[in-house]
PDB file of C-alpha atoms in Angstrom:
ATOM      1  CA  MET A   1      43.482  -0.806  51.835  1.00 58.00           C
ATOM      2  CA  LYS A   2      41.768  -1.983  48.544  1.00 54.00           C
ATOM      3  CA  LYS A   3      43.116  -0.292  45.214  1.00 55.00           C
ATOM      4  CA  PHE A   4      41.052  -0.566  42.006  1.00 54.00           C
ATOM      5  CA  ALA A   5      42.844   1.815  39.447  1.00 53.00           C
ATOM      6  CA  ASP A   6      43.867  -0.423  36.211  1.00 49.00           C
ATOM      7  CA  PRO A   7      42.872  -0.198  32.381  1.00 42.00           C
ATOM      8  CA  ARG A   8      40.066  -2.850  32.986  1.00 44.00           C
ATOM      9  CA  LYS A   9      38.090  -0.319  34.931  1.00 49.00           C
ATOM     10  CA  PHE A  10      36.377  -1.057  38.074  1.00 53.00           C
ATOM     11  CA  ASN A  11      32.485  -1.009  38.195  1.00 57.00           C
ATOM     12  CA  LEU A  12      30.726   0.015  41.495  1.00 58.00           C
ATOM     13  CA  GLN A  13      27.614  -2.198  40.651  1.00 52.00           C
ATOM     14  CA  LYS A  14      29.184  -4.507  42.537  1.00 59.00           C
ATOM     15  CA  LYS A  15      28.949  -4.034  46.041  1.00 60.00           C
ATOM     16  CA  ILE A  16      32.104  -3.806  48.098  1.00 67.00           C
ATOM     17  CA  GLU A  17      31.798  -5.525  51.533  1.00 69.00           C
ATOM     18  CA  SER A  18      34.703  -5.364  53.975  1.00 76.00           C
ATOM     19  CA  ILE A  19      34.131  -4.264  57.641  1.00 76.00           C
ATOM     20  CA  HIS A  20      37.699  -3.580  58.353  1.00 85.00           C
ATOM     21  CA  LEU A  21      38.595  -1.586  55.232  1.00 93.00           C
ATOM     22  CA  GLU A  22      39.534   1.906  55.989  1.00 95.00           C
ATOM     23  CA  THR A  23      41.465   3.265  52.509  1.00 96.00           C
ATOM     24  CA  LEU A  24      39.767   2.673  48.900  1.00 95.00           C
ATOM     25  CA  TYR A  25      41.294   3.730  45.732  1.00 96.00           C
ATOM     26  CA  ILE A  26      39.136   3.660  42.935  1.00 95.00           C
ATOM     27  CA  TYR A  27      40.208   6.727  40.859  1.00 95.00           C
ATOM     28  CA  ASN A  28      40.906   6.699  37.246  1.00 96.00           C
ATOM     29  CA  ASN A  29      37.820   4.703  36.377  1.00 94.00           C
ATOM     30  CA  ARG A  30      34.814   5.129  34.415  1.00 93.00           C
ATOM     31  CA  ILE A  31      32.629   5.841  37.300  1.00 95.00           C
ATOM     32  CA  LYS A  32      29.328   7.692  36.938  1.00 95.00           C
ATOM     33  CA  TYR A  33      27.403   6.844  40.160  1.00 93.00           C
ATOM     34  CA  LEU A  34      28.179   6.922  43.694  1.00 92.00           C
ATOM     35  CA  GLU A  35      26.609   3.430  44.966  1.00 89.00           C
ATOM     36  CA  ASN A  36      27.098   0.340  46.917  1.00 87.00           C
ATOM     37  CA  LEU A  37      29.412   1.771  49.400  1.00 89.00           C
ATOM     38  CA  GLU A  38      27.223   0.991  52.371  1.00 88.00           C
ATOM     39  CA  LYS A  39      28.877  -2.337  53.392  1.00 87.00           C
ATOM     40  CA  ILE A  40      32.399  -0.372  54.397  1.00 91.00           C
ATOM     41  CA  PRO A  41      31.469   1.688  57.461  1.00 90.00           C
ATOM     42  CA  ASN A  42      34.903   2.089  58.673  1.00 93.00           C
ATOM     43  CA  LEU A  43      36.223   3.866  55.537  1.00 96.00           C
ATOM     44  CA  THR A  44      38.387   6.779  56.498  1.00 97.00           C
ATOM     45  CA  SER A  45      40.025   7.555  52.997  1.00 98.00           C
ATOM     46  CA  LEU A  46      38.196   7.387  49.592  1.00 97.00           C
ATOM     47  CA  TYR A  47      39.913   8.366  46.413  1.00 98.00           C
ATOM     48  CA  LEU A  48      37.594   8.746  43.301  1.00 97.00           C
ATOM     49  CA  GLN A  49      39.618  11.165  41.182  1.00 97.00           C
ATOM     50  CA  ARG A  50      39.309  10.999  37.493  1.00 97.00           C
ATOM     51  CA  ASN A  51      35.996   9.377  36.666  1.00 98.00           C
ATOM     52  CA  TYR A  52      32.886  10.604  35.460  1.00 97.00           C
ATOM     53  CA  ILE A  53      31.083  11.452  38.604  1.00 97.00           C
ATOM     54  CA  GLU A  54      28.432  14.207  38.171  1.00 96.00           C
ATOM     55  CA  LYS A  55      26.798  14.313  41.754  1.00 96.00           C
ATOM     56  CA  LEU A  56      27.660  13.646  45.255  1.00 95.00           C
ATOM     57  CA  GLU A  57      24.947  10.940  46.419  1.00 94.00           C
ATOM     58  CA  ASN A  58      24.851   7.793  48.546  1.00 93.00           C
ATOM     59  CA  LEU A  59      27.785   8.832  50.812  1.00 95.00           C
ATOM     60  CA  ARG A  60      25.476   8.725  53.985  1.00 94.00           C
ATOM     61  CA  HIS A  61      26.705   5.526  55.329  1.00 93.00           C
ATOM     62  CA  LEU A  62      30.355   6.542  55.549  1.00 96.00           C
ATOM     63  CA  LYS A  63      30.083   7.957  59.398  1.00 95.00           C
ATOM     64  CA  ASN A  64      33.998   7.745  59.707  1.00 96.00           C
ATOM     65  CA  LEU A  65      35.417   9.281  56.622  1.00 98.00           C
ATOM     66  CA  LYS A  66      37.583  11.563  56.867  1.00 98.00           C
ATOM     67  CA  ARG A  67      39.647  12.063  53.687  1.00 98.00           C
ATOM     68  CA  LEU A  68      37.401  12.549  50.272  1.00 98.00           C
ATOM     69  CA  TYR A  69      39.561  12.891  47.028  1.00 98.00           C
ATOM     70  CA  ILE A  70      37.032  13.578  44.364  1.00 98.00           C
ATOM     71  CA  GLY A  71      38.986  16.088  41.832  1.00 98.00           C
ATOM     72  CA  TYR A  72      38.717  15.697  37.985  1.00 98.00           C
ATOM     73  CA  ASN A  73      35.098  14.856  37.779  1.00 98.00           C
ATOM     74  CA  LYS A  74      31.681  16.681  36.420  1.00 97.00           C
ATOM     75  CA  ILE A  75      30.422  17.598  39.582  1.00 98.00           C
ATOM     76  CA  LYS A  76      28.880  21.201  39.659  1.00 96.00           C
ATOM     77  CA  VAL A  77      27.538  21.574  43.198  1.00 97.00           C
ATOM     78  CA  LEU A  78      29.196  20.899  46.729  1.00 97.00           C
ATOM     79  CA  GLU A  79      26.260  18.934  48.133  1.00 96.00           C
ATOM     80  CA  GLY A  80      24.938  15.401  49.666  1.00 95.00           C
ATOM     81  CA  LEU A  81      27.811  15.511  52.405  1.00 97.00           C
ATOM     82  CA  ASP A  82      25.657  16.256  55.506  1.00 96.00           C
ATOM     83  CA  ASP A  83      26.105  12.977  57.262  1.00 96.00           C
ATOM     84  CA  LEU A  84      30.026  12.922  57.104  1.00 97.00           C
ATOM     85  CA  LYS A  85      30.211  14.547  60.338  1.00 96.00           C
ATOM     86  CA  CYS A  86      34.359  13.252  60.751  1.00 98.00           C
ATOM     87  CA  LEU A  87      35.153  14.477  57.277  1.00 98.00           C
ATOM     88  CA  GLU A  88      38.342  16.717  57.789  1.00 98.00           C
ATOM     89  CA  GLU A  89      39.645  17.052  54.208  1.00 98.00           C
ATOM     90  CA  LEU A  90      37.627  17.815  51.203  1.00 98.00           C
ATOM     91  CA  HIS A  91      39.599  17.719  47.666  1.00 98.00           C
ATOM     92  CA  ILE A  92      36.990  18.679  44.715  1.00 98.00           C
ATOM     93  CA  GLU A  93      39.177  20.505  42.135  1.00 98.00           C
ATOM     94  CA  LYS A  94      39.498  20.767  38.422  1.00 97.00           C
ATOM     95  CA  GLN A  95      35.607  19.828  37.780  1.00 98.00           C
ATOM     96  CA  GLN A  96      35.066  19.333  34.050  1.00 96.00           C
ATOM     97  CA  LEU A  97      32.261  21.859  33.950  1.00 94.00           C
ATOM     98  CA  SER A  98      30.370  23.140  30.700  1.00 92.00           C
ATOM     99  CA  PRO A  99      31.217  26.587  29.166  1.00 91.00           C
ATOM    100  CA  GLY A 100      28.986  29.298  31.526  1.00 89.00           C
ATOM    101  CA  ASP A 101      28.721  26.846  34.548  1.00 92.00           C
ATOM    102  CA  CYS A 102      30.419  27.635  37.655  1.00 93.00           C
ATOM    103  CA  PHE A 103      30.950  25.475  40.821  1.00 96.00           C
ATOM    104  CA  CYS A 104      28.341  26.416  43.766  1.00 96.00           C
ATOM    105  CA  PHE A 105      28.316  25.220  47.429  1.00 96.00           C
ATOM    106  CA  ASP A 106      25.136  24.041  49.046  1.00 96.00           C
ATOM    107  CA  PRO A 107      24.674  26.171  52.399  1.00 95.00           C
ATOM    108  CA  ARG A 108      23.292  23.254  54.158  1.00 96.00           C
ATOM    109  CA  THR A 109      26.142  21.111  53.809  1.00 97.00           C
ATOM    110  CA  ILE A 110      28.678  23.618  54.182  1.00 97.00           C
ATOM    111  CA  TYR A 111      26.611  24.026  57.588  1.00 97.00           C
ATOM    112  CA  HIS A 112      26.892  20.480  58.341  1.00 97.00           C
ATOM    113  CA  LEU A 113      30.945  20.388  57.548  1.00 97.00           C
ATOM    114  CA  ALA A 114      31.817  23.431  59.590  1.00 97.00           C
ATOM    115  CA  LYS A 115      32.860  21.598  63.002  1.00 95.00           C
ATOM    116  CA  SER A 116      35.033  19.000  61.291  1.00 98.00           C
ATOM    117  CA  LEU A 117      36.524  20.444  57.857  1.00 98.00           C
ATOM    118  CA  LYS A 118      40.037  21.599  57.990  1.00 98.00           C
ATOM    119  CA  VAL A 119      41.101  21.173  54.735  1.00 98.00           C
ATOM    120  CA  LEU A 120      39.506  22.192  51.356  1.00 98.00           C
ATOM    121  CA  ASN A 121      40.714  22.480  47.877  1.00 98.00           C
ATOM    122  CA  VAL A 122      38.349  23.899  45.218  1.00 98.00           C
ATOM    123  CA  SER A 123      40.955  25.182  42.739  1.00 98.00           C
ATOM    124  CA  ASN A 124      40.202  25.469  38.948  1.00 97.00           C
ATOM    125  CA  ASN A 125      36.353  25.429  39.380  1.00 97.00           C
ATOM    126  CA  LYS A 126      35.303  28.919  37.902  1.00 96.00           C
ATOM    127  CA  VAL A 127      34.248  29.667  41.661  1.00 96.00           C
ATOM    128  CA  THR A 128      33.097  33.714  41.429  1.00 94.00           C
ATOM    129  CA  THR A 129      32.568  33.957  45.469  1.00 92.00           C
ATOM    130  CA  PHE A 130      32.929  31.807  48.325  1.00 89.00           C
ATOM    131  CA  LYS A 131      30.781  33.799  50.547  1.00 91.00           C
ATOM    132  CA  TYR A 132      28.919  30.352  51.650  1.00 93.00           C
ATOM    133  CA  LEU A 133      32.257  28.977  53.317  1.00 96.00           C
ATOM    134  CA  ALA A 134      32.043  31.526  56.267  1.00 96.00           C
ATOM    135  CA  PRO A 135      30.937  29.099  58.227  1.00 96.00           C
ATOM    136  CA  LEU A 136      33.778  26.746  57.907  1.00 97.00           C
ATOM    137  CA  THR A 137      35.495  28.136  61.076  1.00 96.00           C
ATOM    138  CA  ASN A 138      37.893  25.370  61.645  1.00 97.00           C
ATOM    139  CA  LEU A 139      39.581  25.603  58.444  1.00 98.00           C
ATOM    140  CA  THR A 140      43.566  25.416  58.419  1.00 98.00           C
ATOM    141  CA  TRP A 141      44.134  25.159  54.809  1.00 98.00           C
ATOM    142  CA  ILE A 142      42.477  26.455  51.712  1.00 98.00           C
ATOM    143  CA  ASP A 143      43.161  26.444  47.833  1.00 98.00           C
ATOM    144  CA  VAL A 144      41.126  28.389  45.957  1.00 98.00           C
ATOM    145  CA  SER A 145      43.364  29.060  43.006  1.00 98.00           C
ATOM    146  CA  HIS A 146      42.852  29.820  39.424  1.00 97.00           C
ATOM    147  CA  ASN A 147      39.153  30.860  39.711  1.00 97.00           C
ATOM    148  CA  ASP A 148      37.163  33.974  38.937  1.00 96.00           C
ATOM    149  CA  LEU A 149      37.272  35.794  42.454  1.00 96.00           C
ATOM    150  CA  ASP A 150      37.582  39.510  41.759  1.00 94.00           C
ATOM    151  CA  SER A 151      36.372  41.103  44.944  1.00 94.00           C
ATOM    152  CA  ILE A 152      39.020  41.372  47.492  1.00 94.00           C
ATOM    153  CA  SER A 153      36.608  43.225  49.934  1.00 93.00           C
ATOM    154  CA  ASP A 154      34.289  39.860  50.157  1.00 94.00           C
ATOM    155  CA  ILE A 155      37.149  37.498  50.557  1.00 95.00           C
ATOM    156  CA  CYS A 156      38.720  39.787  53.253  1.00 93.00           C
ATOM    157  CA  GLU A 157      35.094  39.592  55.099  1.00 94.00           C
ATOM    158  CA  ILE A 158      34.937  35.826  54.867  1.00 95.00           C
ATOM    159  CA  ILE A 159      38.464  34.806  55.849  1.00 95.00           C
ATOM    160  CA  ARG A 160      38.107  36.814  59.193  1.00 93.00           C
ATOM    161  CA  TYR A 161      35.531  34.021  60.328  1.00 95.00           C
ATOM    162  CA  TRP A 162      38.617  31.901  59.763  1.00 96.00           C
ATOM    163  CA  PRO A 163      41.038  32.309  63.199  1.00 95.00           C
ATOM    164  CA  HIS A 164      42.808  28.842  62.403  1.00 96.00           C
ATOM    165  CA  LEU A 165      43.478  29.469  58.752  1.00 97.00           C
ATOM    166  CA  LYS A 166      47.679  28.940  58.257  1.00 97.00           C
ATOM    167  CA  THR A 167      47.994  28.173  54.622  1.00 98.00           C
ATOM    168  CA  ALA A 168      45.923  30.044  51.718  1.00 98.00           C
ATOM    169  CA  ILE A 169      46.247  29.755  48.022  1.00 98.00           C
ATOM    170  CA  LEU A 170      44.541  32.352  45.825  1.00 97.00           C
ATOM    171  CA  THR A 171      46.942  32.809  42.581  1.00 97.00           C
ATOM    172  CA  GLY A 172      45.283  32.980  39.568  1.00 97.00           C
ATOM    173  CA  ASN A 173      42.286  34.960  40.372  1.00 97.00           C
ATOM    174  CA  PRO A 174      41.697  38.357  39.313  1.00 96.00           C
ATOM    175  CA  ILE A 175      42.164  39.750  42.896  1.00 95.00           C
ATOM    176  CA  SER A 176      45.941  38.473  42.927  1.00 94.00           C
ATOM    177  CA  LYS A 177      46.756  41.162  40.462  1.00 93.00           C
ATOM    178  CA  GLN A 178      45.255  44.220  42.565  1.00 93.00           C
ATOM    179  CA  HIS A 179      47.485  46.801  44.346  1.00 90.00           C
ATOM    180  CA  ARG A 180      48.548  45.445  47.738  1.00 89.00           C
ATOM    181  CA  TYR A 181      46.720  42.290  47.324  1.00 94.00           C
ATOM    182  CA  ARG A 182      49.330  40.369  49.680  1.00 93.00           C
ATOM    183  CA  GLU A 183      49.584  42.926  52.313  1.00 91.00           C
ATOM    184  CA  THR A 184      45.517  43.043  52.463  1.00 91.00           C
ATOM    185  CA  ILE A 185      45.053  39.365  52.792  1.00 93.00           C
ATOM    186  CA  ILE A 186      47.679  39.216  55.678  1.00 92.00           C
ATOM    187  CA  ALA A 187      45.974  42.072  57.495  1.00 90.00           C
ATOM    188  CA  ASN A 188      42.761  40.275  57.564  1.00 90.00           C
ATOM    189  CA  CYS A 189      44.242  36.878  58.642  1.00 91.00           C
ATOM    190  CA  TYR A 190      44.757  35.878  62.439  1.00 89.00           C
ATOM    191  CA  GLN A 191      47.710  33.566  62.245  1.00 91.00           C
ATOM    192  CA  LEU A 192      48.268  32.857  58.535  1.00 94.00           C
ATOM    193  CA  GLU A 193      51.777  31.394  57.889  1.00 94.00           C
ATOM    194  CA  CYS A 194      51.906  30.975  53.996  1.00 96.00           C
ATOM    195  CA  LEU A 195      50.152  32.671  50.952  1.00 96.00           C
ATOM    196  CA  ASP A 196      50.491  31.431  47.859  1.00 96.00           C
ATOM    197  CA  GLY A 197      53.564  29.465  48.530  1.00 96.00           C
ATOM    198  CA  LYS A 198      55.200  32.257  50.634  1.00 95.00           C
ATOM    199  CA  LYS A 199      56.232  32.017  54.120  1.00 95.00           C
ATOM    200  CA  ILE A 200      55.000  34.916  56.355  1.00 92.00           C
ATOM    201  CA  THR A 201      56.945  35.883  59.473  1.00 90.00           C
ATOM    202  CA  ASP A 202      55.531  37.341  62.714  1.00 87.00           C
ATOM    203  CA  LEU A 203      57.488  40.446  62.177  1.00 88.00           C
ATOM    204  CA  THR A 204      56.096  40.679  58.580  1.00 87.00           C
ATOM    205  CA  ARG A 205      52.688  40.332  59.663  1.00 85.00           C
ATOM    206  CA  THR A 206      52.816  42.442  62.497  1.00 86.00           C
ATOM    207  CA  PHE A 207      54.050  45.173  60.515  1.00 88.00           C
ATOM    208  CA  ILE A 208      51.407  44.832  58.062  1.00 86.00           C
ATOM    209  CA  LYS A 209      48.781  44.826  60.367  1.00 82.00           C
ATOM    210  CA  ARG A 210      50.106  48.176  61.966  1.00 83.00           C
ATOM    211  CA  PHE A 211      50.247  49.631  58.725  1.00 78.00           C
ATOM    212  CA  GLN A 212      46.321  48.695  57.542  1.00 74.00           C
ATOM    213  CA  ARG A 213      45.414  50.059  61.021  1.00 76.00           C
ATOM    214  CA  GLU A 214      47.260  53.325  60.561  1.00 74.00           C
ATOM    215  CA  ARG A 215      46.230  54.114  57.405  1.00 70.00           C
ATOM    216  CA  LYS A 216      42.448  53.161  58.137  1.00 69.00           C
ATOM    217  CA  ASN A 217      42.769  55.431  61.180  1.00 70.00           C
ATOM    218  CA  LYS A 218      43.956  58.228  58.455  1.00 67.00           C
ATOM    219  CA  LYS A 219      41.338  57.758  56.212  1.00 63.00           C
ATOM    220  CA  SER A 220      38.621  57.929  58.767  1.00 57.00           C
ATOM    221  CA  LYS A 221      39.735  61.425  59.473  1.00 55.00           C
ATOM    222  CA  ALA A 222      38.324  62.799  56.133  1.00 55.00           C
ATOM    223  CA  SER A 223      38.737  66.487  55.426  1.00 56.00           C
ATOM    224  CA  LEU A 224      35.651  68.403  54.743  1.00 58.00           C
ATOM    225  CA  ASN A 225      34.900  70.222  51.507  1.00 62.00           C
ATOM    226  CA  LEU A 226      32.537  73.143  51.957  1.00 57.00           C
ATOM    227  CA  ALA A 227      31.653  73.167  48.355  1.00 59.00           C
ATOM    228  CA  GLU A 228      30.150  69.951  48.660  1.00 63.00           C
ATOM    229  CA  HIS A 229      27.718  71.127  51.403  1.00 60.00           C
ATOM    230  CA  ILE A 230      27.047  74.768  51.014  1.00 61.00           C
ATOM    231  CA  PRO A 231      25.215  75.696  47.889  1.00 62.00           C
ATOM    232  CA  GLY A 232      26.473  78.542  45.758  1.00 59.00           C
ATOM    233  CA  VAL A 233      30.048  78.142  46.546  1.00 59.00           C
ATOM    234  CA  PRO A 234      32.152  77.513  43.251  1.00 63.00           C
ATOM    235  CA  LYS A 235      33.140  74.182  42.272  1.00 65.00           C
ATOM    236  CA  ASN A 236      35.141  75.056  39.332  1.00 67.00           C
ATOM    237  CA  TYR A 237      38.177  74.500  41.046  1.00 66.00           C
ATOM    238  CA  PRO A 238      40.513  71.593  41.615  1.00 73.00           C
ATOM    239  CA  HIS A 239      39.101  69.234  44.217  1.00 67.00           C
ATOM    240  CA  THR A 240      42.610  69.786  46.451  1.00 69.00           C
ATOM    241  CA  LEU A 241      42.335  73.580  46.148  1.00 66.00           C
ATOM    242  CA  GLN A 242      38.620  73.464  47.170  1.00 68.00           C
ATOM    243  CA  LYS A 243      39.855  71.327  50.531  1.00 66.00           C
ATOM    244  CA  ALA A 244      42.204  73.787  51.107  1.00 69.00           C
ATOM    245  CA  VAL A 245      40.045  76.628  50.811  1.00 66.00           C
ATOM    246  CA  SER A 246      37.888  74.759  53.072  1.00 66.00           C
ATOM    247  CA  ALA A 247      40.482  74.257  55.955  1.00 65.00           C
ATOM    248  CA  SER A 248      41.502  77.739  55.613  1.00 68.00           C
ATOM    249  CA  LEU A 249      38.063  79.028  56.032  1.00 64.00           C
ATOM    250  CA  ILE A 250      37.041  76.616  58.793  1.00 62.00           C
ATOM    251  CA  THR A 251      40.557  77.818  60.719  1.00 63.00           C
ATOM    252  CA  ASN A 252      39.856  81.218  60.531  1.00 63.00           C
ATOM    253  CA  LYS A 253      36.283  80.834  61.872  1.00 57.00           C
ATOM    254  CA  LEU A 254      37.217  78.854  64.892  1.00 53.00           C
ATOM    255  CA  ASN A 255      39.771  81.685  65.582  1.00 56.00           C
ATOM    256  CA  GLU A 256      37.254  84.307  65.236  1.00 55.00           C
ATOM    257  CA  LEU A 257      34.707  82.268  67.656  1.00 52.00           C
ATOM    258  CA  THR A 258      37.530  81.506  70.348  1.00 53.00           C
ATOM    259  CA  PHE A 259      39.225  84.623  70.259  1.00 52.00           C
ATOM    260  CA  ASP A 260      37.676  87.401  72.924  1.00 58.00           C
ATOM    261  CA  GLN A 261      37.843  90.666  71.444  1.00 61.00           C
ATOM    262  CA  THR A 262      36.653  92.970  74.557  1.00 64.00           C
ATOM    263  CA  PRO A 263      39.650  95.520  75.751  1.00 68.00           C
ATOM    264  CA  THR A 264      41.839  93.929  78.280  1.00 67.00           C
ATOM    265  CA  GLN A 265      41.079  95.702  81.988  1.00 69.00           C
ATOM    266  CA  HIS A 266      44.031  96.271  84.160  1.00 68.00           C
ATOM    267  CA  ILE A 267      43.345  96.569  87.803  1.00 70.00           C
ATOM    268  CA  PRO A 268      45.629  99.274  89.611  1.00 73.00           C
ATOM    269  CA  TRP A 269      48.043  98.370  91.634  1.00 70.00           C
ATOM    270  CA  LYS A 270      47.027 100.067  94.633  1.00 70.00           C
ATOM    271  CA  ALA A 271      43.364  98.498  94.352  1.00 70.00           C
ATOM    272  CA  LEU A 272      45.034  94.987  94.967  1.00 67.00           C
ATOM    273  CA  PRO A 273      44.513  93.500  98.480  1.00 69.00           C
ATOM    274  CA  LYS A 274      47.417  93.826 100.875  1.00 69.00           C
ATOM    275  CA  LYS A 275      48.970  90.746 102.301  1.00 64.00           C
ATOM    276  CA  SER A 276      48.568  90.883 106.218  1.00 64.00           C
ATOM    277  CA  LEU A 277      50.935  88.908 108.226  1.00 59.00           C
ATOM    278  CA  PRO A 278      49.450  86.248 110.488  1.00 60.00           C
ATOM    279  CA  LYS A 279      49.588  87.345 114.194  1.00 61.00           C
ATOM    280  CA  CYS A 280      51.882  85.006 116.174  1.00 58.00           C
ATOM    281  CA  ARG A 281      51.567  84.322 119.940  1.00 59.00           C
ATOM    282  CA  PHE A 282      55.269  83.861 121.361  1.00 53.00           C
ATOM    283  CA  PRO A 283      55.658  80.905 124.307  1.00 56.00           C
ATOM    284  CA  LYS A 284      56.329  82.204 127.412  1.00 53.00           C
ATOM    285  CA  ILE A 285      59.209  81.013 129.388  1.00 52.00           C
ATOM    286  CA  THR A 286      59.443  81.365 132.918  1.00 52.00           C
ATOM    287  CA  MET A 287      62.676  82.077 134.617  1.00 53.00           C
ATOM    288  CA  ALA A 288      63.545  81.408 138.319  1.00 50.00           C
ATOM    289  CA  SER A 289      63.832  85.130 139.045  1.00 52.00           C
ATOM    290  CA  GLY A 290      63.344  88.636 137.440  1.00 52.00           C
ATOM    291  CA  ASP A 291      61.166  90.725 135.503  1.00 54.00           C
ATOM    292  CA  PRO A 292      59.815  89.247 132.011  1.00 55.00           C
ATOM    293  CA  THR A 293      62.158  89.844 129.323  1.00 53.00           C
ATOM    294  CA  THR A 294      62.329  88.951 125.592  1.00 50.00           C
ATOM    295  CA  TYR A 295      64.776  86.877 124.261  1.00 49.00           C
ATOM    296  CA  LYS A 296      65.010  86.061 120.441  1.00 49.00           C
ATOM    297  CA  GLY A 297      61.141  86.353 120.194  1.00 52.00           C
ATOM    298  CA  CYS A 298      60.254  84.642 123.332  1.00 52.00           C
ATOM    299  CA  ILE A 299      58.960  86.327 126.385  1.00 51.00           C
ATOM    300  CA  ILE A 300      60.690  85.493 129.541  1.00 50.00           C
ATOM    301  CA  SER A 301      58.945  85.786 132.774  1.00 50.00           C
ATOM    302  CA  SER A 302      60.167  85.047 136.484  1.00 48.00           C
ATOM    303  CA  PHE A 303      58.095  83.062 138.990  1.00 47.00           C
ATOM    304  CA  PRO A 304      56.151  85.214 141.255  1.00 48.00           C
TER     305      PRO A 304
END
């Protein structure tokens, strides 16, 4: 492990050569460009916070890099990480963006990080949407707090692609002030355990999902308003009254269609078919002597 974080400021123009180096701290310096890192191929953790870096580049040689901390810089686009196949954690929060700029994601980089990335921190970056993050299906932890996310439907559509997500931080966004924000997010996650620092129990998750499911089914059974479909029907009445009248008309019409108005015909009692008893043949019992006699429904006869 090497640490270069002191008032003298470290300069990356000098090559760092160490085959066995795994962790490198060069945060809080005046670094503007990422260069001369090709001689540390076994690096697994790189700390570059609080510098003047404007672009992610020259990192393709760090094949074993797992954790990259590069917050508090001047980066506008998440790019240049296509070759980091082992990257599991990316912390790129609080970039110093110019007024009117927002942080963006390169879809190609996101695609190449999809299989490995598990932790992502992009808080305080003026992010307006993270629809390009959908391929990150292995995410377990994400922080997108204090951004400009205002569409909860778009967010729910994306987090459905993250079956392993357990922790999400969305505070400080416009969506966090919307009605039933917390319930909506929980209902669209598979195994979320913590939202905005508050734990979610299995009982709470089950109840919310069941409630949302029943609410959705109720909305799908929308009542018909005839005033919206039939020309000439007056529309100057309140909407609820129009729906009530429509339901009444439909019910009465169904009753007319299903009720048979023809007079009932009664069949005379004498015309009904009579039930006939089945003919029974009684078994014969042969006695030793005497004439045939009947005994309790049986014909008794003697031997000849």
